[in-house]
PDB file of C-alpha atoms in Angstrom:
ATOM      1  CA  UNK A 790    -114.363 -73.596-118.529  1.00  0.00           C
ATOM      2  CA  UNK A 791    -113.305 -76.144-121.654  1.00  0.00           C
ATOM      3  CA  UNK A 792    -117.004 -75.813-123.258  1.00  0.00           C
ATOM      4  CA  UNK A 793    -115.087 -74.413-126.575  1.00  0.00           C
ATOM      5  CA  UNK A 794    -113.848 -77.917-126.683  1.00  0.00           C
ATOM      6  CA  UNK A 795    -116.719 -81.000-125.811  1.00  0.00           C
ATOM      7  CA  UNK A 796    -119.636 -78.582-127.815  1.00  0.00           C
ATOM      8  CA  UNK A 797    -121.564 -80.869-129.222  1.00  0.00           C
ATOM      9  CA  UNK A 798    -121.843 -80.270-132.981  1.00  0.00           C
ATOM     10  CA  UNK A 799    -124.518 -78.819-134.774  1.00  0.00           C
ATOM     11  CA  UNK A 800    -126.209 -80.971-137.200  1.00  0.00           C
ATOM     12  CA  UNK A 801    -124.697 -79.028-140.442  1.00  0.00           C
ATOM     13  CA  UNK A 802    -121.283 -78.008-139.270  1.00  0.00           C
ATOM     14  CA  UNK A 803    -118.026 -78.735-140.455  1.00  0.00           C
ATOM     15  CA  UNK A 804    -116.709 -82.217-138.830  1.00  0.00           C
ATOM     16  CA  UNK A 805    -114.437 -82.254-136.073  1.00  0.00           C
ATOM     17  CA  UNK A 806    -110.881 -82.346-137.094  1.00  0.00           C
ATOM     18  CA  UNK A 807    -109.058 -85.723-136.220  1.00  0.00           C
ATOM     19  CA  UNK A 808    -109.206 -86.865-132.548  1.00  0.00           C
ATOM     20  CA  UNK A 809    -106.423 -86.301-130.260  1.00  0.00           C
ATOM     21  CA  UNK A 810    -105.725 -89.287-128.383  1.00  0.00           C
ATOM     22  CA  UNK A 811    -104.142 -88.742-124.750  1.00  0.00           C
ATOM     23  CA  UNK A 812    -102.909 -91.370-123.177  1.00  0.00           C
ATOM     24  CA  UNK A 813    -103.673 -91.739-119.254  1.00  0.00           C
ATOM     25  CA  UNK A 814    -101.727 -94.061-117.267  1.00  0.00           C
ATOM     26  CA  UNK A 815     -99.783 -95.138-114.304  1.00  0.00           C
ATOM     27  CA  UNK A 816     -98.541 -97.834-112.106  1.00  0.00           C
ATOM     28  CA  UNK A 817    -100.545 -99.686-108.973  1.00  0.00           C
ATOM     29  CA  UNK A 818    -101.824 -97.189-106.268  1.00  0.00           C
ATOM     30  CA  UNK A 819    -100.729 -94.564-108.094  1.00  0.00           C
ATOM     31  CA  UNK A 820    -103.655 -92.164-108.232  1.00  0.00           C
ATOM     32  CA  UNK A 821    -104.863 -92.735-111.890  1.00  0.00           C
ATOM     33  CA  UNK A 822    -108.296 -93.560-112.327  1.00  0.00           C
ATOM     34  CA  UNK A 823    -109.311 -90.308-109.517  1.00  0.00           C
ATOM     35  CA  UNK A 824    -107.198 -88.120-112.780  1.00  0.00           C
ATOM     36  CA  UNK A 825    -109.302 -90.152-115.101  1.00  0.00           C
ATOM     37  CA  UNK A 826    -112.158 -88.809-112.694  1.00  0.00           C
ATOM     38  CA  UNK A 827    -111.504 -85.262-112.715  1.00  0.00           C
ATOM     39  CA  UNK A 828    -110.666 -85.231-116.399  1.00  0.00           C
ATOM     40  CA  UNK A 829    -114.326 -86.734-117.003  1.00  0.00           C
ATOM     41  CA  UNK A 830    -115.985 -83.951-114.234  1.00  0.00           C
ATOM     42  CA  UNK A 831    -114.058 -81.445-116.383  1.00  0.00           C
ATOM     43  CA  UNK A 832    -115.895 -82.444-119.638  1.00  0.00           C
ATOM     44  CA  UNK A 833    -113.542 -84.886-121.755  1.00  0.00           C
ATOM     45  CA  UNK A 834    -114.629 -88.400-122.697  1.00  0.00           C
ATOM     46  CA  UNK A 835    -112.663 -90.865-121.001  1.00  0.00           C
ATOM     47  CA  UNK A 836    -112.229 -94.703-122.043  1.00  0.00           C
ATOM     48  CA  UNK A 837    -110.742 -96.831-119.354  1.00  0.00           C
ATOM     49  CA  UNK A 838    -109.178 -99.652-121.028  1.00  0.00           C
ATOM     50  CA  UNK A 839    -109.170-102.089-117.731  1.00  0.00           C
ATOM     51  CA  UNK A 840    -113.156-101.564-116.758  1.00  0.00           C
ATOM     52  CA  UNK A 841    -114.012-102.395-120.242  1.00  0.00           C
ATOM     53  CA  UNK A 842    -111.271-105.079-120.955  1.00  0.00           C
ATOM     54  CA  UNK A 843    -113.522-106.839-117.403  1.00  0.00           C
ATOM     55  CA  UNK A 844    -116.150-106.325-119.452  1.00  0.00           C
ATOM     56  CA  UNK A 845    -115.304-107.778-122.915  1.00  0.00           C
ATOM     57  CA  UNK A 846    -114.193-110.790-121.735  1.00  0.00           C
ATOM     58  CA  UNK A 847    -117.676-111.737-120.560  1.00  0.00           C
ATOM     59  CA  UNK A 848    -119.470-109.761-123.899  1.00  0.00           C
ATOM     60  CA  UNK A 849    -117.238-111.545-126.903  1.00  0.00           C
ATOM     61  CA  UNK A 850    -118.457-114.605-127.480  1.00  0.00           C
ATOM     62  CA  UNK A 851    -115.062-115.993-130.291  1.00  0.00           C
ATOM     63  CA  UNK A 852    -112.689-114.389-127.539  1.00  0.00           C
ATOM     64  CA  UNK A 853    -114.654-116.075-124.866  1.00  0.00           C
ATOM     65  CA  UNK A 854    -114.313-118.693-126.568  1.00  0.00           C
ATOM     66  CA  UNK A 855    -110.308-118.668-126.948  1.00  0.00           C
ATOM     67  CA  UNK A 856    -109.902-117.634-123.426  1.00  0.00           C
ATOM     68  CA  UNK A 857    -111.301-121.018-122.479  1.00  0.00           C
ATOM     69  CA  UNK A 858    -109.540-123.042-125.067  1.00  0.00           C
ATOM     70  CA  UNK A 859    -106.035-121.420-123.951  1.00  0.00           C
ATOM     71  CA  UNK A 860    -106.762-121.481-120.118  1.00  0.00           C
ATOM     72  CA  UNK A 861    -109.612-124.615-119.905  1.00  0.00           C
ATOM     73  CA  UNK A 862    -113.431-124.448-119.144  1.00  0.00           C
ATOM     74  CA  UNK A 863    -112.353-122.520-115.266  1.00  0.00           C
ATOM     75  CA  UNK A 864    -111.620-119.324-116.587  1.00  0.00           C
ATOM     76  CA  UNK A 865    -115.764-119.099-116.617  1.00  0.00           C
ATOM     77  CA  UNK A 866    -117.783-120.314-113.173  1.00  0.00           C
ATOM     78  CA  UNK A 867    -120.724-121.570-113.341  1.00  0.00           C
ATOM     79  CA  UNK A 868    -122.562-118.799-113.966  1.00  0.00           C
ATOM     80  CA  UNK A 869    -120.082-118.129-117.659  1.00  0.00           C
ATOM     81  CA  UNK A 870    -118.290-114.866-116.169  1.00  0.00           C
ATOM     82  CA  UNK A 871    -114.447-114.815-116.328  1.00  0.00           C
ATOM     83  CA  UNK A 872    -112.775-115.732-112.770  1.00  0.00           C
ATOM     84  CA  UNK A 873    -110.513-112.997-112.722  1.00  0.00           C
ATOM     85  CA  UNK A 874    -109.240-114.746-109.740  1.00  0.00           C
ATOM     86  CA  UNK A 875    -108.529-117.980-110.940  1.00  0.00           C
ATOM     87  CA  UNK A 876    -106.750-117.186-114.674  1.00  0.00           C
ATOM     88  CA  UNK A 877    -104.639-114.368-112.178  1.00  0.00           C
ATOM     89  CA  UNK A 878    -103.554-117.114-110.566  1.00  0.00           C
ATOM     90  CA  UNK A 879    -102.841-119.337-113.927  1.00  0.00           C
ATOM     91  CA  UNK A 880    -101.178-116.621-115.471  1.00  0.00           C
ATOM     92  CA  UNK A 881     -99.293-114.709-112.814  1.00  0.00           C
ATOM     93  CA  UNK A 882     -95.954-116.529-112.979  1.00  0.00           C
ATOM     94  CA  UNK A 883     -96.329-117.789-116.610  1.00  0.00           C
ATOM     95  CA  UNK A 884     -95.423-115.190-118.961  1.00  0.00           C
ATOM     96  CA  UNK A 885     -96.093-117.276-122.011  1.00  0.00           C
ATOM     97  CA  UNK A 886     -99.187-118.362-121.072  1.00  0.00           C
ATOM     98  CA  UNK A 887     -99.838-114.083-119.878  1.00  0.00           C
ATOM     99  CA  UNK A 888     -98.688-113.250-123.025  1.00  0.00           C
ATOM    100  CA  UNK A 889    -101.376-115.524-124.905  1.00  0.00           C
ATOM    101  CA  UNK A 890    -103.895-114.580-122.837  1.00  0.00           C
ATOM    102  CA  UNK A 891    -103.154-110.281-123.599  1.00  0.00           C
ATOM    103  CA  UNK A 892    -102.501-111.487-127.803  1.00  0.00           C
ATOM    104  CA  UNK A 893    -106.424-112.050-127.527  1.00  0.00           C
ATOM    105  CA  UNK A 894    -107.609-109.503-125.233  1.00  0.00           C
ATOM    106  CA  UNK A 895    -105.607-106.358-126.387  1.00  0.00           C
ATOM    107  CA  UNK A 896    -106.711-106.340-129.368  1.00  0.00           C
ATOM    108  CA  UNK A 897    -110.536-106.834-129.016  1.00  0.00           C
ATOM    109  CA  UNK A 898    -109.740-103.704-126.106  1.00  0.00           C
ATOM    110  CA  UNK A 899    -107.836-101.613-128.926  1.00  0.00           C
ATOM    111  CA  UNK A 900    -111.176-102.406-131.601  1.00  0.00           C
ATOM    112  CA  UNK A 901    -113.585-101.373-128.673  1.00  0.00           C
ATOM    113  CA  UNK A 902    -111.543 -98.099-128.261  1.00  0.00           C
ATOM    114  CA  UNK A 903    -111.663 -97.452-131.704  1.00  0.00           C
ATOM    115  CA  UNK A 904    -115.083 -97.688-132.311  1.00  0.00           C
ATOM    116  CA  UNK A 905    -115.348 -95.500-129.157  1.00  0.00           C
ATOM    117  CA  UNK A 906    -113.703 -92.584-129.967  1.00  0.00           C
ATOM    118  CA  UNK A 907    -115.371 -92.606-133.410  1.00  0.00           C
ATOM    119  CA  UNK A 908    -118.536 -91.793-131.590  1.00  0.00           C
ATOM    120  CA  UNK A 909    -117.026 -88.933-129.428  1.00  0.00           C
ATOM    121  CA  UNK A 910    -117.585 -84.809-130.293  1.00  0.00           C
ATOM    122  CA  UNK A 911    -114.854 -83.534-128.851  1.00  0.00           C
ATOM    123  CA  UNK A 912    -111.459 -83.140-130.148  1.00  0.00           C
ATOM    124  CA  UNK A 913    -109.475 -84.576-127.385  1.00  0.00           C
ATOM    125  CA  UNK A 914    -110.187 -87.833-125.726  1.00  0.00           C
ATOM    126  CA  UNK A 915    -108.342 -89.553-122.831  1.00  0.00           C
ATOM    127  CA  UNK A 916    -107.519 -92.931-122.610  1.00  0.00           C
ATOM    128  CA  UNK A 917    -107.021 -94.842-119.224  1.00  0.00           C
ATOM    129  CA  UNK A 918    -104.826 -97.336-120.062  1.00  0.00           C
ATOM    130  CA  UNK A 919    -102.097 -99.234-117.134  1.00  0.00           C
ATOM    131  CA  UNK A 920    -100.423-100.856-119.815  1.00  0.00           C
ATOM    132  CA  UNK A 921     -99.499 -97.832-122.021  1.00  0.00           C
ATOM    133  CA  UNK A 922     -95.940 -97.853-121.992  1.00  0.00           C
ATOM    134  CA  UNK A 923     -95.675-102.005-121.544  1.00  0.00           C
ATOM    135  CA  UNK A 924     -97.654-102.027-124.807  1.00  0.00           C
ATOM    136  CA  UNK A 925     -96.162 -99.146-127.030  1.00  0.00           C
ATOM    137  CA  UNK A 926     -99.792 -97.698-126.944  1.00  0.00           C
ATOM    138  CA  UNK A 927     -98.370 -94.323-125.987  1.00  0.00           C
ATOM    139  CA  UNK A 928     -96.751 -93.709-129.839  1.00  0.00           C
ATOM    140  CA  UNK A 929     -99.725 -94.093-131.366  1.00  0.00           C
ATOM    141  CA  UNK A 930    -101.199 -90.705-128.569  1.00  0.00           C
ATOM    142  CA  UNK A 931    -100.849 -87.181-129.481  1.00  0.00           C
ATOM    143  CA  UNK A 932     -99.429 -86.733-125.295  1.00  0.00           C
ATOM    144  CA  UNK A 933     -99.080 -88.922-122.663  1.00  0.00           C
ATOM    145  CA  UNK A 934     -99.782 -88.642-118.619  1.00  0.00           C
ATOM    146  CA  UNK A 935     -98.339 -90.457-116.088  1.00  0.00           C
ATOM    147  CA  UNK A 936     -99.777 -90.547-112.471  1.00  0.00           C
ATOM    148  CA  UNK A 937     -97.238 -91.511-110.305  1.00  0.00           C
ATOM    149  CA  UNK A 938     -95.565 -90.997-106.503  1.00  0.00           C
ATOM    150  CA  UNK A 939     -93.812 -92.648-104.029  1.00  0.00           C
ATOM    151  CA  UNK A 940     -93.471 -96.287-103.508  1.00  0.00           C
ATOM    152  CA  UNK A 941     -94.553 -96.478 -99.979  1.00  0.00           C
ATOM    153  CA  UNK A 942     -96.950 -94.457-100.638  1.00  0.00           C
ATOM    154  CA  UNK A 943     -98.549 -96.217-103.238  1.00  0.00           C
ATOM    155  CA  UNK A 944     -97.895 -99.167-100.877  1.00  0.00           C
ATOM    156  CA  UNK A 945    -100.113 -97.680 -97.997  1.00  0.00           C
ATOM    157  CA  UNK A 946    -102.876 -96.923-100.881  1.00  0.00           C
ATOM    158  CA  UNK A 947    -103.433 -99.927-102.063  1.00  0.00           C
ATOM    159  CA  UNK A 948    -103.471-102.174 -98.657  1.00  0.00           C
ATOM    160  CA  UNK A 949    -105.481 -99.952 -96.723  1.00  0.00           C
ATOM    161  CA  UNK A 950    -108.068 -99.773 -99.922  1.00  0.00           C
ATOM    162  CA  UNK A 951    -107.334-104.155-100.849  1.00  0.00           C
ATOM    163  CA  UNK A 952    -106.033-105.334 -97.572  1.00  0.00           C
ATOM    164  CA  UNK A 953    -103.317-106.446 -99.322  1.00  0.00           C
ATOM    165  CA  UNK A 954     -99.977-107.653 -97.205  1.00  0.00           C
ATOM    166  CA  UNK A 955     -97.688-105.072 -97.864  1.00  0.00           C
ATOM    167  CA  UNK A 956     -95.610-108.009 -99.706  1.00  0.00           C
ATOM    168  CA  UNK A 957     -98.450-108.698-101.335  1.00  0.00           C
ATOM    169  CA  UNK A 958     -98.520-105.412-103.067  1.00  0.00           C
ATOM    170  CA  UNK A 959     -94.634-105.508-103.677  1.00  0.00           C
ATOM    171  CA  UNK A 960     -95.087-108.889-105.585  1.00  0.00           C
ATOM    172  CA  UNK A 961     -97.435-106.220-107.736  1.00  0.00           C
ATOM    173  CA  UNK A 962     -95.090-103.724-108.150  1.00  0.00           C
ATOM    174  CA  UNK A 963     -91.926-105.912-109.057  1.00  0.00           C
ATOM    175  CA  UNK A 964     -93.874-107.186-112.128  1.00  0.00           C
ATOM    176  CA  UNK A 965     -95.177-103.842-113.390  1.00  0.00           C
ATOM    177  CA  UNK A 966     -93.000-101.492-115.210  1.00  0.00           C
ATOM    178  CA  UNK A 967     -90.070 -99.260-113.266  1.00  0.00           C
ATOM    179  CA  UNK A 968     -91.080 -95.760-112.383  1.00  0.00           C
ATOM    180  CA  UNK A 969     -88.065 -94.514-113.423  1.00  0.00           C
ATOM    181  CA  UNK A 970     -88.552 -95.771-117.141  1.00  0.00           C
ATOM    182  CA  UNK A 971     -92.092 -94.632-117.345  1.00  0.00           C
ATOM    183  CA  UNK A 972     -91.594 -90.809-116.376  1.00  0.00           C
ATOM    184  CA  UNK A 973     -88.612 -91.106-119.073  1.00  0.00           C
ATOM    185  CA  UNK A 974     -91.631 -91.816-121.697  1.00  0.00           C
ATOM    186  CA  UNK A 975     -94.021 -89.829-120.052  1.00  0.00           C
ATOM    187  CA  UNK A 976     -95.278 -86.129-121.669  1.00  0.00           C
ATOM    188  CA  UNK A 977     -96.721 -84.988-118.795  1.00  0.00           C
ATOM    189  CA  UNK A 978     -96.183 -86.483-115.097  1.00  0.00           C
ATOM    190  CA  UNK A 979     -98.350 -85.969-112.305  1.00  0.00           C
ATOM    191  CA  UNK A 980     -96.819 -86.424-108.644  1.00  0.00           C
ATOM    192  CA  UNK A 981     -99.637 -87.423-106.377  1.00  0.00           C
ATOM    193  CA  UNK A 982     -97.609 -87.387-102.462  1.00  0.00           C
ATOM    194  CA  UNK A 983     -99.902 -84.677-101.678  1.00  0.00           C
ATOM    195  CA  UNK A 984    -103.448 -84.415-100.542  1.00  0.00           C
ATOM    196  CA  UNK A 985    -107.114 -84.671-103.281  1.00  0.00           C
ATOM    197  CA  UNK A 986    -107.402 -81.017-103.640  1.00  0.00           C
ATOM    198  CA  UNK A 987    -103.169 -80.592-104.724  1.00  0.00           C
ATOM    199  CA  UNK A 988    -104.177 -83.822-107.137  1.00  0.00           C
ATOM    200  CA  UNK A 989    -106.855 -81.866-108.700  1.00  0.00           C
ATOM    201  CA  UNK A 990    -105.277 -78.722-109.293  1.00  0.00           C
ATOM    202  CA  UNK A 991    -102.489 -80.200-110.896  1.00  0.00           C
ATOM    203  CA  UNK A 992    -104.918 -82.209-113.237  1.00  0.00           C
ATOM    204  CA  UNK A 993    -106.238 -78.676-114.044  1.00  0.00           C
ATOM    205  CA  UNK A 994    -102.859 -77.537-115.517  1.00  0.00           C
ATOM    206  CA  UNK A 995    -102.201 -80.147-117.117  1.00  0.00           C
ATOM    207  CA  UNK A 996    -105.594 -80.138-119.130  1.00  0.00           C
ATOM    208  CA  UNK A 997    -104.740 -76.186-119.825  1.00  0.00           C
ATOM    209  CA  UNK A 998    -101.334 -77.212-121.573  1.00  0.00           C
ATOM    210  CA  UNK A 999    -102.526 -79.750-123.086  1.00  0.00           C
ATOM    211  CA  UNK A1000    -105.691 -77.344-124.956  1.00  0.00           C
ATOM    212  CA  UNK A1001    -102.792 -74.717-125.967  1.00  0.00           C
ATOM    213  CA  UNK A1002    -101.192 -77.726-127.454  1.00  0.00           C
ATOM    214  CA  UNK A1003    -103.763 -78.763-129.190  1.00  0.00           C
ATOM    215  CA  UNK A1004    -104.123 -75.193-130.772  1.00  0.00           C
ATOM    216  CA  UNK A1005    -100.585 -75.110-132.501  1.00  0.00           C
TER     217      UNK A1005
END
């Protein structure tokens, strides 16, 4: 269905036009990762900033050294792996430490993303990130997509998925940008209050709109 955009170039073909980066975001329990999965199944490459960040903190030795200097040896466990639980407990209510930590991780992810984009043979590439608007990453995107849902719907999903309490989920949501502010910033909004079939259909509709915009 989307082969015209995703076709690999022939060896002597003209280089592809500049990549058009589509930012994909959504708060906890919104269904962002499910939408990313649908987009991948349609043949478009999707870069998961959140997944890569978890890998980069273990792969990048310079970054690893900086994190230990900032948070101490306990930031990594006895196997030398990033201790996400320990780090989260330290920085969750310490804005200064969180800013410093993000100031090291986000540039490393940005550099990794740029290398990834350069390897893609498609016009459209998707960047999935929870902090698209918080970090103003949307400003360097062709368009942005927000996946959202009613608060109660999101809370129930996370409670069912992660076994968290209502209060724990609300606390996480409290530390994220309000949905009404994200909606104002987004170019496209997917309201994920219905079932998986409706979510897939809405995702496909937006992809069709993006393809049309990309031709203009």
